[in-house]
Amino acid sequence: RDVIISDCYGDSDDDALTLKSTVQYPTENVTVTNCVLSSHCNALKMGTESSGGFKNIAISNCVIRPSRDEKAMGGRDEGLAGIALEIVDGGVMDGVTISNISIVGETVPIFIRLGNRGRQVTPVSEKPSTGLLRNVILSNIVATQTGNIGCSITGQPDHPVENVTLSNIRLEFAGGMDYEKTDREVPELPAQYPESVMFGHLPAYGFYCRHVDGLTFENLQVEYLAPDTRPALV
């Protein structure tokens, strides 16, 4: 708790900057600013370990760009996600603000997931129940040269993601998909390891949102480079 991270450069085959909460205590009061990040996995991530939760996290003024290493030993050459927010091992994510982010070249620019993997802190710990993911604000984000999977914001049927606002967002996708050939019936996969590519090509080229209570888009611009017959939002 009470951490400031600033003016850092990171280029990783794994996640570049990751906040975790493995024990019963929350990761809270964290500020991240003025960082340049590259990753073959996730550039900015919270999770997967989430038992203690995350509270009052502010991330701003960061650049996410392709790795200097063109080939990945793990992950994907182009990276998995620019921003990945994940609660899958219980815990509460509450009060996350991410602003003024430039993303170039990730497969998926934004991935938000409330799942139920339920991994225990220790072998004798009680299996955690589904957590909470709420009160998230993403603003002033520009992403270019991203893939054609699409972004997703997904909760569980009885545990929705709550109160997410995205404002002043411009996302450029590769496009080139046919709606009739995508997985229009997206599986729930509550216990699966959370990853931006876990659902395959989504039935929307921009955002696929399911089990979300209180979702606001303000000044959202999504576009594709190659023709794409999927809708922008589902």
CSV table of C-alpha atoms in Angstrom, one decimal:
chain,number,residue,atom,x,y,z
A,1,ARG,CA,0.0,0.0,0.0
A,2,ASP,CA,0.9,3.7,-0.5
A,3,VAL,CA,3.2,3.2,-3.5
A,4,ILE,CA,4.3,5.6,-6.2
A,5,ILE,CA,5.8,4.2,-9.4
A,6,SER,CA,7.0,6.8,-11.9
A,7,ASP,CA,9.4,7.4,-14.8
A,8,CYS,CA,10.1,3.8,-15.5
A,9,TYR,CA,10.9,1.9,-18.8
A,10,GLY,CA,10.0,-1.7,-19.0
A,11,ASP,CA,10.3,-4.3,-21.8
A,12,SER,CA,9.3,-7.8,-20.8
A,13,ASP,CA,8.5,-11.1,-22.4
A,14,ASP,CA,5.9,-11.5,-19.6
A,15,ASP,CA,3.6,-8.7,-18.2
A,16,ALA,CA,5.4,-5.4,-18.0
A,17,LEU,CA,3.8,-3.8,-15.0
A,18,THR,CA,1.5,-5.9,-12.8
A,19,LEU,CA,-0.2,-5.3,-9.5
A,20,LYS,CA,-1.1,-8.5,-7.6
A,21,SER,CA,-2.9,-9.2,-4.3
A,22,THR,CA,-2.1,-12.7,-3.3
A,23,VAL,CA,-2.8,-12.6,0.5
A,24,GLN,CA,-5.8,-11.3,2.4
A,25,TYR,CA,-4.6,-7.7,2.4
A,26,PRO,CA,-5.5,-5.3,-0.4
A,27,THR,CA,-3.1,-3.6,-2.8
A,28,GLU,CA,-4.2,0.0,-2.3
A,29,ASN,CA,-3.3,3.6,-2.7
A,30,VAL,CA,-1.0,3.1,-5.7
A,31,THR,CA,0.0,5.7,-8.3
A,32,VAL,CA,1.7,4.9,-11.6
A,33,THR,CA,2.7,7.7,-13.9
A,34,ASN,CA,5.1,8.6,-16.7
A,35,CYS,CA,6.1,5.0,-17.7
A,36,VAL,CA,7.0,3.5,-21.1
A,37,LEU,CA,6.0,-0.2,-21.2
A,38,SER,CA,6.4,-3.0,-23.7
A,39,SER,CA,5.3,-6.6,-23.3
A,40,HIS,CA,4.6,-9.8,-25.2
A,41,CYS,CA,1.8,-10.4,-22.7
A,42,ASN,CA,0.0,-7.6,-20.8
A,43,ALA,CA,1.5,-4.1,-20.5
A,44,LEU,CA,-0.6,-2.8,-17.6
A,45,LYS,CA,-2.3,-5.5,-15.5
A,46,MET,CA,-4.1,-6.1,-12.2
A,47,GLY,CA,-4.4,-9.8,-11.3
A,48,THR,CA,-4.5,-12.6,-11.8
A,49,GLU,CA,-3.9,-13.1,-8.1
A,50,SER,CA,-6.6,-11.0,-6.5
A,51,SER,CA,-7.6,-12.5,-3.1
A,52,GLY,CA,-6.9,-9.3,-1.1
A,53,GLY,CA,-8.3,-7.0,-3.8
A,54,PHE,CA,-7.3,-3.6,-5.2
A,55,LYS,CA,-8.4,-0.2,-4.0
A,56,ASN,CA,-7.7,3.3,-5.0
A,57,ILE,CA,-5.4,2.8,-8.0
A,58,ALA,CA,-4.4,5.7,-10.3
A,59,ILE,CA,-2.5,5.1,-13.5
A,60,SER,CA,-1.8,8.0,-15.9
A,61,ASN,CA,0.5,9.4,-18.6
A,62,CYS,CA,1.9,6.1,-19.9
A,63,VAL,CA,3.0,4.9,-23.3
A,64,ILE,CA,2.6,1.2,-24.3
A,65,ARG,CA,4.6,0.3,-27.4
A,66,PRO,CA,5.8,-2.9,-29.1
A,67,SER,CA,8.8,-4.8,-27.6
A,68,ARG,CA,12.2,-4.3,-29.1
A,69,ASP,CA,12.3,-8.1,-29.3
A,70,GLU,CA,10.1,-9.0,-32.3
A,71,LYS,CA,9.6,-12.6,-31.3
A,72,ALA,CA,8.1,-13.8,-28.0
A,73,MET,CA,9.4,-16.7,-25.9
A,74,GLY,CA,5.9,-16.7,-24.3
A,75,GLY,CA,2.7,-14.8,-24.9
A,76,ARG,CA,2.3,-13.3,-28.4
A,77,ASP,CA,4.7,-11.5,-30.6
A,78,GLU,CA,2.4,-8.4,-30.7
A,79,GLY,CA,1.4,-8.7,-27.0
A,80,LEU,CA,-1.9,-9.8,-25.4
A,81,ALA,CA,-3.5,-6.6,-23.9
A,82,GLY,CA,-2.6,-3.0,-23.3
A,83,ILE,CA,-4.8,-2.8,-20.2
A,84,ALA,CA,-6.0,-5.9,-18.3
A,85,LEU,CA,-8.1,-5.6,-15.2
A,86,GLU,CA,-8.8,-9.0,-13.6
A,87,ILE,CA,-10.6,-10.4,-10.5
A,88,VAL,CA,-10.7,-14.2,-10.6
A,89,ASP,CA,-9.5,-15.3,-7.2
A,90,GLY,CA,-12.0,-13.5,-5.0
A,91,GLY,CA,-11.3,-10.0,-3.7
A,92,VAL,CA,-12.7,-6.6,-4.5
A,93,MET,CA,-11.4,-4.2,-7.2
A,94,ASP,CA,-12.8,-0.8,-6.3
A,95,GLY,CA,-11.8,2.7,-7.4
A,96,VAL,CA,-9.4,2.3,-10.4
A,97,THR,CA,-8.7,5.3,-12.6
A,98,ILE,CA,-6.6,4.9,-15.8
A,99,SER,CA,-6.0,8.0,-18.0
A,100,ASN,CA,-3.9,9.5,-20.7
A,101,ILE,CA,-2.6,6.2,-22.1
A,102,SER,CA,-1.1,5.7,-25.6
A,103,ILE,CA,-1.2,2.1,-26.9
A,104,VAL,CA,0.5,0.8,-30.1
A,105,GLY,CA,0.4,-2.7,-31.4
A,106,GLU,CA,-1.3,-4.9,-28.7
A,107,THR,CA,-3.7,-7.7,-29.8
A,108,VAL,CA,-6.4,-6.2,-27.5
A,109,PRO,CA,-6.3,-2.7,-26.1
A,110,ILE,CA,-8.7,-3.2,-23.1
A,111,PHE,CA,-9.7,-6.3,-21.3
A,112,ILE,CA,-11.8,-6.3,-18.1
A,113,ARG,CA,-12.7,-9.7,-16.5
A,114,LEU,CA,-14.6,-10.8,-13.4
A,115,GLY,CA,-14.2,-14.6,-13.3
A,116,ASN,CA,-14.2,-17.4,-10.7
A,117,ARG,CA,-11.0,-19.3,-10.9
A,118,GLY,CA,-10.9,-19.4,-7.1
A,119,ARG,CA,-7.3,-20.2,-6.6
A,120,GLN,CA,-6.4,-20.6,-2.9
A,121,VAL,CA,-3.7,-18.5,-1.3
A,122,THR,CA,-2.2,-21.6,0.3
A,123,PRO,CA,-3.1,-25.3,-0.1
A,124,VAL,CA,-5.0,-25.2,3.2
A,125,SER,CA,-6.8,-21.9,2.6
A,126,GLU,CA,-10.5,-21.7,2.0
A,127,LYS,CA,-11.4,-21.5,-1.7
A,128,PRO,CA,-12.4,-17.9,-2.4
A,129,SER,CA,-15.8,-17.0,-3.7
A,130,THR,CA,-16.4,-14.8,-6.7
A,131,GLY,CA,-15.2,-11.3,-6.0
A,132,LEU,CA,-16.3,-7.8,-7.0
A,133,LEU,CA,-15.1,-5.5,-9.8
A,134,ARG,CA,-16.6,-2.0,-9.7
A,135,ASN,CA,-16.0,1.7,-10.0
A,136,VAL,CA,-13.5,1.8,-12.9
A,137,ILE,CA,-12.9,4.9,-15.0
A,138,LEU,CA,-10.8,4.8,-18.2
A,139,SER,CA,-10.3,8.0,-20.0
A,140,ASN,CA,-8.2,9.7,-22.7
A,141,ILE,CA,-6.9,6.5,-24.2
A,142,VAL,CA,-5.7,6.1,-27.8
A,143,ALA,CA,-4.8,2.7,-29.3
A,144,THR,CA,-3.5,2.1,-32.8
A,145,GLN,CA,-2.3,-1.0,-34.8
A,146,THR,CA,-4.2,-3.4,-32.6
A,147,GLY,CA,-5.6,-6.8,-33.5
A,148,ASN,CA,-9.0,-8.0,-34.7
A,149,ILE,CA,-10.3,-9.9,-31.7
A,150,GLY,CA,-12.0,-7.0,-30.0
A,151,CYS,CA,-12.2,-5.7,-26.4
A,152,SER,CA,-14.3,-7.4,-23.7
A,153,ILE,CA,-15.9,-6.4,-20.4
A,154,THR,CA,-17.4,-9.5,-18.8
A,155,GLY,CA,-18.7,-10.6,-15.5
A,156,GLN,CA,-20.6,-13.6,-14.3
A,157,PRO,CA,-24.4,-14.2,-14.5
A,158,ASP,CA,-24.9,-13.6,-10.8
A,159,HIS,CA,-21.9,-11.3,-10.3
A,160,PRO,CA,-21.8,-8.4,-12.8
A,161,VAL,CA,-19.0,-6.0,-13.3
A,162,GLU,CA,-20.4,-2.7,-11.8
A,163,ASN,CA,-20.0,1.0,-12.7
A,164,VAL,CA,-17.5,1.2,-15.5
A,165,THR,CA,-17.0,4.5,-17.4
A,166,LEU,CA,-15.0,4.8,-20.6
A,167,SER,CA,-14.6,8.4,-21.9
A,168,ASN,CA,-12.6,10.0,-24.7
A,169,ILE,CA,-11.5,6.6,-26.1
A,170,ARG,CA,-10.2,6.1,-29.7
A,171,LEU,CA,-9.3,2.6,-30.8
A,172,GLU,CA,-8.0,1.4,-34.1
A,173,PHE,CA,-8.5,-2.3,-34.9
A,174,ALA,CA,-7.1,-4.4,-37.7
A,175,GLY,CA,-10.6,-5.5,-38.8
A,176,GLY,CA,-11.0,-8.0,-41.7
A,177,MET,CA,-13.5,-10.3,-39.9
A,178,ASP,CA,-16.8,-11.7,-41.1
A,179,TYR,CA,-19.6,-11.6,-38.5
A,180,GLU,CA,-21.0,-14.9,-39.7
A,181,LYS,CA,-17.7,-16.7,-39.0
A,182,THR,CA,-17.1,-15.4,-35.4
A,183,ASP,CA,-18.2,-17.1,-32.2
A,184,ARG,CA,-21.5,-15.3,-31.7
A,185,GLU,CA,-22.3,-17.6,-28.7
A,186,VAL,CA,-19.5,-16.6,-26.4
A,187,PRO,CA,-19.0,-19.2,-23.6
A,188,GLU,CA,-19.0,-18.1,-20.0
A,189,LEU,CA,-15.7,-19.9,-19.0
A,190,PRO,CA,-15.9,-18.7,-15.3
A,191,ALA,CA,-12.9,-20.8,-14.1
A,192,GLN,CA,-10.6,-20.3,-17.1
A,193,TYR,CA,-7.4,-18.4,-16.8
A,194,PRO,CA,-8.3,-14.8,-17.8
A,195,GLU,CA,-6.7,-13.6,-20.9
A,196,SER,CA,-7.7,-11.1,-23.6
A,197,VAL,CA,-7.9,-13.8,-26.2
A,198,MET,CA,-9.8,-16.4,-24.1
A,199,PHE,CA,-13.1,-16.1,-26.1
A,200,GLY,CA,-11.6,-16.1,-29.5
A,201,HIS,CA,-12.8,-13.5,-32.1
A,202,LEU,CA,-15.6,-11.7,-30.5
A,203,PRO,CA,-19.0,-10.9,-32.2
A,204,ALA,CA,-18.1,-7.2,-32.0
A,205,TYR,CA,-15.0,-5.5,-33.5
A,206,GLY,CA,-15.0,-2.9,-30.8
A,207,PHE,CA,-16.4,-3.9,-27.4
A,208,TYR,CA,-18.2,-7.1,-26.3
A,209,CYS,CA,-19.9,-6.4,-22.9
A,210,ARG,CA,-21.8,-9.0,-20.9
A,211,HIS,CA,-23.0,-9.1,-17.3
A,212,VAL,CA,-22.2,-5.5,-16.6
A,213,ASP,CA,-24.3,-3.2,-14.4
A,214,GLY,CA,-23.7,0.5,-15.0
A,215,LEU,CA,-21.7,0.9,-18.2
A,216,THR,CA,-21.1,4.3,-19.6
A,217,PHE,CA,-19.4,5.2,-22.9
A,218,GLU,CA,-18.6,8.9,-23.6
A,219,ASN,CA,-17.0,10.0,-26.8
A,220,LEU,CA,-16.0,6.5,-27.9
A,221,GLN,CA,-14.5,6.2,-31.4
A,222,VAL,CA,-13.8,2.7,-32.7
A,223,GLU,CA,-12.6,2.0,-36.3
A,224,TYR,CA,-11.0,-0.7,-38.4
A,225,LEU,CA,-8.4,-0.7,-41.1
A,226,ALA,CA,-9.9,-3.6,-43.2
A,227,PRO,CA,-13.6,-4.0,-43.7
A,228,ASP,CA,-15.3,-5.8,-40.8
A,229,THR,CA,-19.0,-6.9,-40.8
A,230,ARG,CA,-19.2,-7.2,-37.0
A,231,PRO,CA,-21.0,-4.4,-35.1
A,232,ALA,CA,-18.9,-2.0,-33.1
A,233,LEU,CA,-20.7,-2.9,-29.8
A,234,VAL,CA,-22.5,-6.0,-28.5
